[in-house]
Short mmCIF file of C-alpha atoms and ligand atoms in Angstrom, two decimals:
data_model
loop_
_atom_site.label_atom_id
_atom_site.label_comp_id
_atom_site.label_asym_id
_atom_site.label_seq_id
_atom_site.Cartn_x
_atom_site.Cartn_y
_atom_site.Cartn_z
CA MET A 1 0.19 -0.06 -0.20
CA MET A 2 1.09 3.40 -0.91
CA PHE A 3 0.59 6.38 1.20
CA PRO A 4 0.87 9.94 0.14
CA GLU A 5 4.00 11.85 1.38
CA TYR A 6 2.05 15.00 2.28
CA ARG A 7 -1.22 15.20 4.23
CA PRO A 8 -2.29 18.72 4.43
CA ARG A 9 -5.21 17.85 6.85
CA ARG A 10 -2.41 17.70 9.69
CA LEU A 11 -2.62 21.55 9.58
CA ARG A 12 -6.31 21.51 10.29
CA ARG A 13 -6.38 19.40 13.37
CA SER A 14 -6.64 22.27 15.81
CA GLU A 15 -7.66 25.98 16.01
CA ALA A 16 -4.03 26.81 16.76
CA LEU A 17 -2.72 25.27 13.65
CA ARG A 18 -5.61 26.48 11.59
CA ALA A 19 -4.92 30.06 12.73
CA MET A 20 -1.23 29.72 12.02
CA VAL A 21 -1.80 28.76 8.27
CA ARG A 22 -4.84 31.10 7.66
CA GLU A 23 -4.38 33.00 4.31
CA THR A 24 -7.06 35.64 4.80
CA GLU A 25 -7.63 38.17 7.85
CA LEU A 26 -10.72 39.65 8.75
CA SER A 27 -11.28 42.37 11.40
CA PRO A 28 -13.34 45.33 11.99
CA ASP A 29 -10.53 47.52 10.46
CA HIS A 30 -11.72 46.42 7.12
CA LEU A 31 -15.43 47.29 7.63
CA ILE A 32 -17.58 50.21 6.66
CA TYR A 33 -20.93 50.66 8.42
CA PRO A 34 -23.58 52.46 6.47
CA LEU A 35 -25.98 54.98 8.41
CA PHE A 36 -29.22 56.66 7.43
CA ALA A 37 -29.72 60.16 8.63
CA CYS A 38 -33.24 61.47 8.61
CA PRO A 39 -35.04 64.70 9.95
CA GLY A 40 -36.41 65.11 13.38
CA ARG A 41 -35.23 64.50 16.79
CA GLY A 42 -35.32 61.32 18.90
CA VAL A 43 -36.25 59.40 15.73
CA ARG A 44 -35.07 55.76 15.34
CA GLU A 45 -37.34 54.34 12.53
CA PRO A 46 -36.88 50.64 11.72
CA ILE A 47 -36.50 49.74 8.11
CA GLY A 48 -39.04 46.94 7.29
CA SER A 49 -37.17 45.14 4.86
CA MET A 50 -33.76 45.28 6.77
CA PRO A 51 -34.37 44.00 10.29
CA GLY A 52 -31.98 45.78 12.60
CA ILE A 53 -31.20 48.72 10.56
CA PHE A 54 -32.79 52.26 11.17
CA GLN A 55 -33.37 55.74 9.87
CA SER A 56 -31.87 57.95 12.63
CA SER A 57 -32.40 61.67 13.44
CA VAL A 58 -28.94 63.49 13.92
CA ASP A 59 -29.05 63.11 17.58
CA GLN A 60 -29.64 59.24 17.37
CA ILE A 61 -27.24 59.07 14.69
CA VAL A 62 -24.34 60.48 16.80
CA GLU A 63 -25.13 57.95 19.54
CA GLU A 64 -24.99 55.23 16.99
CA ALA A 65 -21.83 56.48 15.59
CA ALA A 66 -20.33 56.32 19.09
CA ARG A 67 -21.48 52.80 19.43
CA VAL A 68 -19.89 51.89 16.01
CA SER A 69 -16.55 53.39 16.95
CA ASP A 70 -16.50 51.70 20.60
CA LEU A 71 -16.72 48.34 18.66
CA GLY A 72 -13.56 49.10 16.85
CA ILE A 73 -15.05 49.91 13.65
CA ARG A 74 -13.21 52.83 11.81
CA ALA A 75 -15.61 54.25 9.27
CA VAL A 76 -19.29 54.86 8.50
CA LEU A 77 -20.97 55.75 5.19
CA LEU A 78 -23.58 58.39 5.53
CA PHE A 79 -27.10 58.34 3.45
CA GLY A 80 -29.56 61.06 3.95
CA ILE A 81 -33.34 61.26 3.58
CA PRO A 82 -34.08 64.95 3.10
CA GLU A 83 -37.00 66.94 4.54
CA LYS A 84 -38.26 67.88 0.91
CA LYS A 85 -37.67 66.34 -2.65
CA ASP A 86 -37.85 68.16 -5.85
CA GLU A 87 -36.99 67.61 -9.51
CA GLN A 88 -33.23 68.95 -9.10
CA GLY A 89 -32.74 67.33 -5.89
CA SER A 90 -31.73 70.75 -4.55
CA HIS A 91 -31.72 69.62 -0.76
CA ALA A 92 -28.68 67.57 -1.63
CA TRP A 93 -26.20 70.33 -1.28
CA LEU A 94 -27.93 72.83 1.35
CA PRO A 95 -25.41 73.58 4.09
CA SER A 96 -27.94 72.76 6.47
CA GLY A 97 -29.02 69.64 4.80
CA ILE A 98 -29.63 66.34 6.44
CA VAL A 99 -26.30 64.76 5.66
CA GLN A 100 -24.37 67.82 6.23
CA GLN A 101 -25.83 68.17 9.67
CA ALA A 102 -25.01 64.69 10.52
CA VAL A 103 -21.49 64.90 9.53
CA GLU A 104 -21.01 67.97 11.50
CA ALA A 105 -22.35 66.49 14.62
CA ILE A 106 -20.52 63.18 14.22
CA LYS A 107 -17.19 64.82 13.64
CA LYS A 108 -17.77 66.91 16.73
CA GLN A 109 -18.71 64.25 18.95
CA VAL A 110 -17.07 61.19 17.70
CA PRO A 111 -13.87 62.77 15.85
CA GLY A 112 -11.89 59.68 15.68
CA LEU A 113 -14.47 57.91 13.45
CA VAL A 114 -13.84 58.28 9.72
CA VAL A 115 -17.14 59.76 7.89
CA ILE A 116 -17.49 58.88 4.41
CA THR A 117 -20.53 60.50 2.63
CA ASP A 118 -22.56 58.97 -0.26
CA VAL A 119 -22.84 61.49 -3.30
CA CYS A 120 -25.77 60.94 -5.22
CA MET A 121 -28.97 62.68 -6.27
CA CYS A 122 -31.52 59.72 -5.94
CA GLU A 123 -32.60 60.36 -2.31
CA TYR A 124 -33.17 64.10 -3.12
CA THR A 125 -34.97 63.94 -6.65
CA SER A 126 -38.93 63.62 -6.64
CA HIS A 127 -38.50 60.95 -9.43
CA GLY A 128 -35.91 59.03 -7.69
CA HIS A 129 -33.17 58.91 -10.34
CA CYS A 130 -29.54 59.50 -9.67
CA GLY A 131 -29.48 62.62 -12.10
CA ILE A 132 -31.30 65.41 -13.69
CA ILE A 133 -34.14 64.22 -16.20
CA HIS A 134 -35.45 66.19 -19.07
CA GLY A 135 -38.89 65.50 -20.78
CA HIS A 136 -39.73 62.26 -19.20
CA ARG A 137 -43.15 60.92 -19.98
CA LYS A 138 -45.09 60.90 -16.73
CA GLY A 139 -46.88 57.52 -16.29
CA LYS A 140 -50.53 57.90 -17.31
CA GLY A 141 -52.37 54.55 -17.54
CA ILE A 142 -50.21 51.47 -18.23
CA GLU A 143 -46.57 52.42 -17.53
CA GLN A 144 -44.52 52.01 -20.78
CA PRO A 145 -41.17 50.44 -20.33
CA LEU A 146 -39.08 53.52 -21.32
CA ASP A 147 -35.31 53.90 -21.06
CA VAL A 148 -34.74 57.03 -18.68
CA GLN A 149 -32.25 59.42 -20.14
CA VAL A 150 -30.24 61.21 -17.45
CA ASP A 151 -28.74 64.46 -18.25
CA ASN A 152 -25.01 63.43 -17.52
CA ASP A 153 -23.21 66.67 -17.73
CA ALA A 154 -26.08 68.89 -15.96
CA THR A 155 -25.92 66.25 -12.97
CA LEU A 156 -22.23 66.74 -12.88
CA GLU A 157 -22.51 70.23 -11.69
CA MET A 158 -24.98 69.23 -9.03
CA LEU A 159 -22.72 66.52 -7.78
CA GLN A 160 -19.95 69.06 -7.45
CA LYS A 161 -21.96 71.10 -5.39
CA VAL A 162 -23.06 68.14 -3.24
CA ALA A 163 -19.52 66.91 -2.80
CA LEU A 164 -18.22 70.32 -1.82
CA SER A 165 -20.99 70.88 0.83
CA HIS A 166 -20.21 67.47 2.43
CA ALA A 167 -16.40 68.48 2.54
CA ARG A 168 -17.25 71.98 4.07
CA ALA A 169 -19.34 69.97 6.81
CA GLY A 170 -16.35 68.00 7.71
CA ALA A 171 -16.59 64.86 5.78
CA ASP A 172 -13.43 62.73 5.59
CA MET A 173 -14.11 61.13 2.24
CA VAL A 174 -16.67 61.37 -0.34
CA ALA A 175 -18.16 58.33 -2.20
CA PRO A 176 -19.91 59.29 -5.54
CA SER A 177 -22.61 56.43 -6.29
CA ASP A 178 -24.34 57.96 -9.11
CA MET A 179 -22.64 56.44 -12.09
CA MET A 180 -22.57 59.76 -14.26
CA ASP A 181 -19.50 59.65 -16.50
CA GLY A 182 -16.90 62.20 -15.46
CA ARG A 183 -17.96 62.67 -11.90
CA VAL A 184 -14.82 61.62 -10.25
CA GLY A 185 -12.86 64.12 -12.29
CA ALA A 186 -15.52 66.81 -11.62
CA ILE A 187 -15.51 66.37 -7.98
CA ARG A 188 -11.77 66.18 -7.66
CA GLU A 189 -11.56 69.49 -9.60
CA ILE A 190 -14.20 71.28 -7.28
CA LEU A 191 -12.59 69.84 -4.07
CA ASP A 192 -9.16 70.83 -5.06
CA GLU A 193 -10.13 74.35 -6.19
CA ASN A 194 -11.53 74.79 -2.67
CA GLY A 195 -8.67 73.80 -0.61
CA PHE A 196 -9.99 69.90 -0.01
CA ASP A 197 -7.39 68.47 -2.06
CA HIS A 198 -6.44 66.04 0.77
CA ILE A 199 -10.03 64.50 0.82
CA PRO A 200 -9.96 61.32 -0.94
CA ILE A 201 -12.71 60.11 -3.44
CA MET A 202 -14.06 56.34 -3.01
CA SER A 203 -15.66 55.72 -6.28
CA TYR A 204 -18.59 53.23 -6.90
CA ALA A 205 -16.65 52.58 -10.13
CA VAL A 206 -18.14 49.33 -10.97
CA LYS A 207 -21.92 49.70 -9.97
CA TYR A 208 -24.35 47.04 -11.64
CA ALA A 209 -28.04 47.65 -12.17
CA SER A 210 -29.10 45.03 -9.47
CA GLY A 211 -32.15 43.84 -7.99
CA PHE A 212 -30.22 43.51 -4.82
CA TYR A 213 -30.81 47.13 -4.12
CA GLY A 214 -34.38 46.66 -3.37
CA PRO A 215 -34.33 46.90 0.47
CA PHE A 216 -31.97 50.03 0.29
CA ARG A 217 -34.63 51.82 -1.58
CA ASP A 218 -36.89 51.43 1.20
CA ALA A 219 -34.39 52.67 3.61
CA ALA A 220 -33.31 55.69 1.61
CA GLU A 221 -36.83 56.05 0.11
CA CYS A 222 -35.20 56.45 -3.27
CA ALA A 223 -36.99 53.86 -5.65
CA PRO A 224 -37.34 55.41 -9.21
CA GLN A 225 -40.73 56.71 -9.72
CA PHE A 226 -40.81 55.24 -13.47
CA GLY A 227 -38.32 53.28 -15.37
CA ASP A 228 -35.07 51.97 -13.94
CA ARG A 229 -31.51 52.63 -13.77
CA ARG A 230 -30.08 50.49 -16.58
CA THR A 231 -29.20 53.65 -18.75
CA TYR A 232 -26.67 54.68 -16.20
CA GLN A 233 -25.66 51.55 -14.19
CA MET A 234 -23.82 48.64 -15.46
CA ASP A 235 -25.25 45.53 -17.22
CA PRO A 236 -24.62 42.37 -15.04
CA ALA A 237 -23.86 40.38 -18.06
CA ASN A 238 -20.58 42.58 -18.50
CA SER A 239 -17.14 41.99 -16.72
CA ARG A 240 -14.60 43.32 -19.17
CA GLU A 241 -16.48 46.86 -19.06
CA ALA A 242 -15.64 46.84 -15.29
CA ILE A 243 -12.03 47.20 -16.14
CA ARG A 244 -12.75 50.16 -18.66
CA GLU A 245 -14.89 51.87 -15.83
CA THR A 246 -12.11 51.44 -13.29
CA MET A 247 -9.52 52.75 -15.60
CA LEU A 248 -11.61 55.96 -16.41
CA ASP A 249 -12.08 56.57 -12.73
CA LEU A 250 -8.44 56.06 -12.03
CA GLU A 251 -7.66 58.72 -14.62
CA GLU A 252 -9.97 60.95 -13.06
CA GLY A 253 -8.32 60.57 -9.60
CA ALA A 254 -10.38 58.11 -7.85
CA ASP A 255 -8.45 56.90 -4.69
CA ILE A 256 -10.47 53.93 -3.66
CA ILE A 257 -12.44 51.55 -6.17
CA MET A 258 -15.48 49.93 -5.30
CA VAL A 259 -17.51 47.00 -6.61
CA LYS A 260 -21.11 46.63 -5.88
CA PRO A 261 -23.08 44.39 -5.17
CA GLY A 262 -20.70 41.92 -3.45
CA MET A 263 -21.41 38.29 -3.42
CA PRO A 264 -22.94 37.99 -6.90
CA TYR A 265 -19.85 39.80 -8.22
CA LEU A 266 -16.94 38.10 -6.53
CA ASP A 267 -15.42 37.35 -9.86
CA ILE A 268 -15.25 41.15 -10.66
CA VAL A 269 -13.52 41.78 -7.22
CA GLN A 270 -10.83 39.28 -8.11
CA MET A 271 -10.36 40.50 -11.56
CA LEU A 272 -9.78 44.06 -10.45
CA ARG A 273 -7.46 42.87 -7.61
CA GLN A 274 -5.37 41.40 -10.20
CA GLU A 275 -5.43 44.29 -12.67
CA PHE A 276 -4.88 47.28 -10.18
CA ASN A 277 -2.91 48.02 -7.25
CA LEU A 278 -5.02 50.61 -5.54
CA PRO A 279 -7.25 50.00 -2.56
CA LEU A 280 -10.30 48.03 -3.52
CA ALA A 281 -13.89 48.08 -1.67
CA VAL A 282 -16.76 45.89 -1.91
CA TYR A 283 -20.38 46.71 -1.07
CA GLN A 284 -22.39 43.96 0.39
CA VAL A 285 -25.71 45.52 -0.47
CA SER A 286 -29.09 45.68 1.38
CA GLY A 287 -30.46 42.54 -0.49
CA GLU A 288 -27.58 40.30 0.35
CA TYR A 289 -28.04 41.53 4.10
CA SER A 290 -31.72 41.06 4.05
CA MET A 291 -31.55 37.56 2.37
CA ILE A 292 -29.11 36.42 5.18
CA LYS A 293 -31.21 38.13 7.98
CA ALA A 294 -34.63 36.55 6.56
CA ALA A 295 -32.99 32.99 6.54
CA ALA A 296 -31.56 33.47 10.03
CA MET A 297 -34.66 34.65 11.40
CA ASN A 298 -36.54 31.58 10.14
CA GLY A 299 -33.94 29.27 11.57
CA TRP A 300 -32.64 28.18 8.30
CA LEU A 301 -29.18 29.60 8.49
CA ASP A 302 -26.81 30.24 11.26
CA GLU A 303 -26.32 34.01 10.97
CA GLU A 304 -23.04 34.46 12.69
CA SER A 305 -21.18 31.77 10.70
CA VAL A 306 -22.76 32.74 7.04
CA VAL A 307 -22.03 36.45 8.02
CA ARG A 308 -18.35 35.55 8.66
CA GLU A 309 -18.04 33.16 5.64
CA SER A 310 -19.54 35.96 3.47
CA LEU A 311 -17.08 38.52 4.80
CA LEU A 312 -14.24 36.24 4.46
CA SER A 313 -15.27 35.49 0.60
CA PHE A 314 -14.79 39.40 -0.17
CA ARG A 315 -11.42 39.53 1.49
CA ARG A 316 -10.28 36.38 -0.15
CA ALA A 317 -11.45 37.49 -3.52
CA GLY A 318 -9.19 40.70 -2.85
CA ALA A 319 -11.14 43.43 -1.37
CA ASP A 320 -9.44 45.57 1.25
CA LEU A 321 -12.53 47.25 2.40
CA ILE A 322 -15.92 45.93 2.98
CA ILE A 323 -19.11 48.10 3.34
CA THR A 324 -21.59 46.05 5.16
CA TYR A 325 -24.94 46.30 7.25
CA PHE A 326 -23.37 43.38 9.31
CA ALA A 327 -20.31 45.44 10.49
CA LYS A 328 -21.82 46.00 13.96
CA ASP A 329 -23.04 42.41 14.43
CA PHE A 330 -19.60 41.22 13.41
CA ALA A 331 -17.70 43.24 15.49
CA LYS A 332 -20.00 42.60 18.52
CA ALA A 333 -19.56 38.88 17.91
CA LEU A 334 -15.86 39.33 18.05
CA SER A 335 -15.97 41.09 21.48
C1 PBG B 401 -27.59 55.09 -4.96
C2 PBG B 401 -27.54 54.16 -4.00
C3 PBG B 401 -27.97 52.91 -4.09
C4 PBG B 401 -27.39 52.10 -3.06
C5 PBG B 401 -26.22 52.72 -2.60
N1 PBG B 401 -26.41 54.08 -3.28
C6 PBG B 401 -29.30 52.37 -4.73
C7 PBG B 401 -29.42 52.30 -6.10
O1 PBG B 401 -28.50 52.50 -7.00
O2 PBG B 401 -30.46 52.17 -6.47
C8 PBG B 401 -27.47 50.45 -2.70
C9 PBG B 401 -27.04 50.15 -1.40
C10 PBG B 401 -27.74 48.75 -1.03
O3 PBG B 401 -28.50 48.42 -1.60
O4 PBG B 401 -27.37 48.63 0.23
N2 PBG B 401 -27.23 56.13 -5.03
#
């Protein structure tokens, strides 16, 4: 009888051995926790489709930020639900807007926490699209499937105003998620002109038109009122296009590149890791969160172990940073 010389399972026989040869590390250092700021005082409104996640007024969000920081998480990603929406999304760049207020309050009371702001118009426009729209047909009777045409260049000017207002409020980093062409360059330019050349840009460079954003659109109240986002977000059938999108954003000055959603696009994360050297982030989006939560609440999955496994898969694929609604749960389970 012949025995193989080398039996790798010898290195799996105890946790000590497993830990010594583990290839991938996972710690709260890598995690970014999304927060939703809403108007009012004392508001902590649960989001139905995302158990455990809330819309919080500024006073509450500060407390939440402090808890997040105490758990060893380094950064939050801020979204805002404005008092009022209009066609232009003008509340997005108000100096006293909801995100601006939340940034200021968090930076004052939890100064060590990195505050990243989402830069997009969809939470602020009455039609729910990520940019300015001209001459759309309002749905009358049966809604026609129509391709929404966003005015790319007009939107860039708005995004500049939004990013600048976030930087002025004290944001540590801005994260444009709108997918307009040229937005990274436009934002870089306005920030540099105004003395914010030290503020990095994390670009949602590779953002697919995904059904997994469903629960987020409840959370941020930004579901499109007609049409969909396929004219500006990426086609899930494409992967080579991800390289082109990334190259364009890099040329325009992006500091961190993001892939979104996460688990259905691990191949893209791995591909970008191999092609590029800069820090790579992945967004485990709302639908991914809700799927795991729902299964766990039914007793069909063990939440702690699948969360850990999903986060490890991002790190294994090559992501440096993970934006995840599980950040707090994961960090709590560690402590
Ligand atoms: C839009 C934006 C979306 C998300 C982050 N920024 C939604 C969309 O494009 O429809 C989704 C995040 C998630 O699903 O958790 N600016």
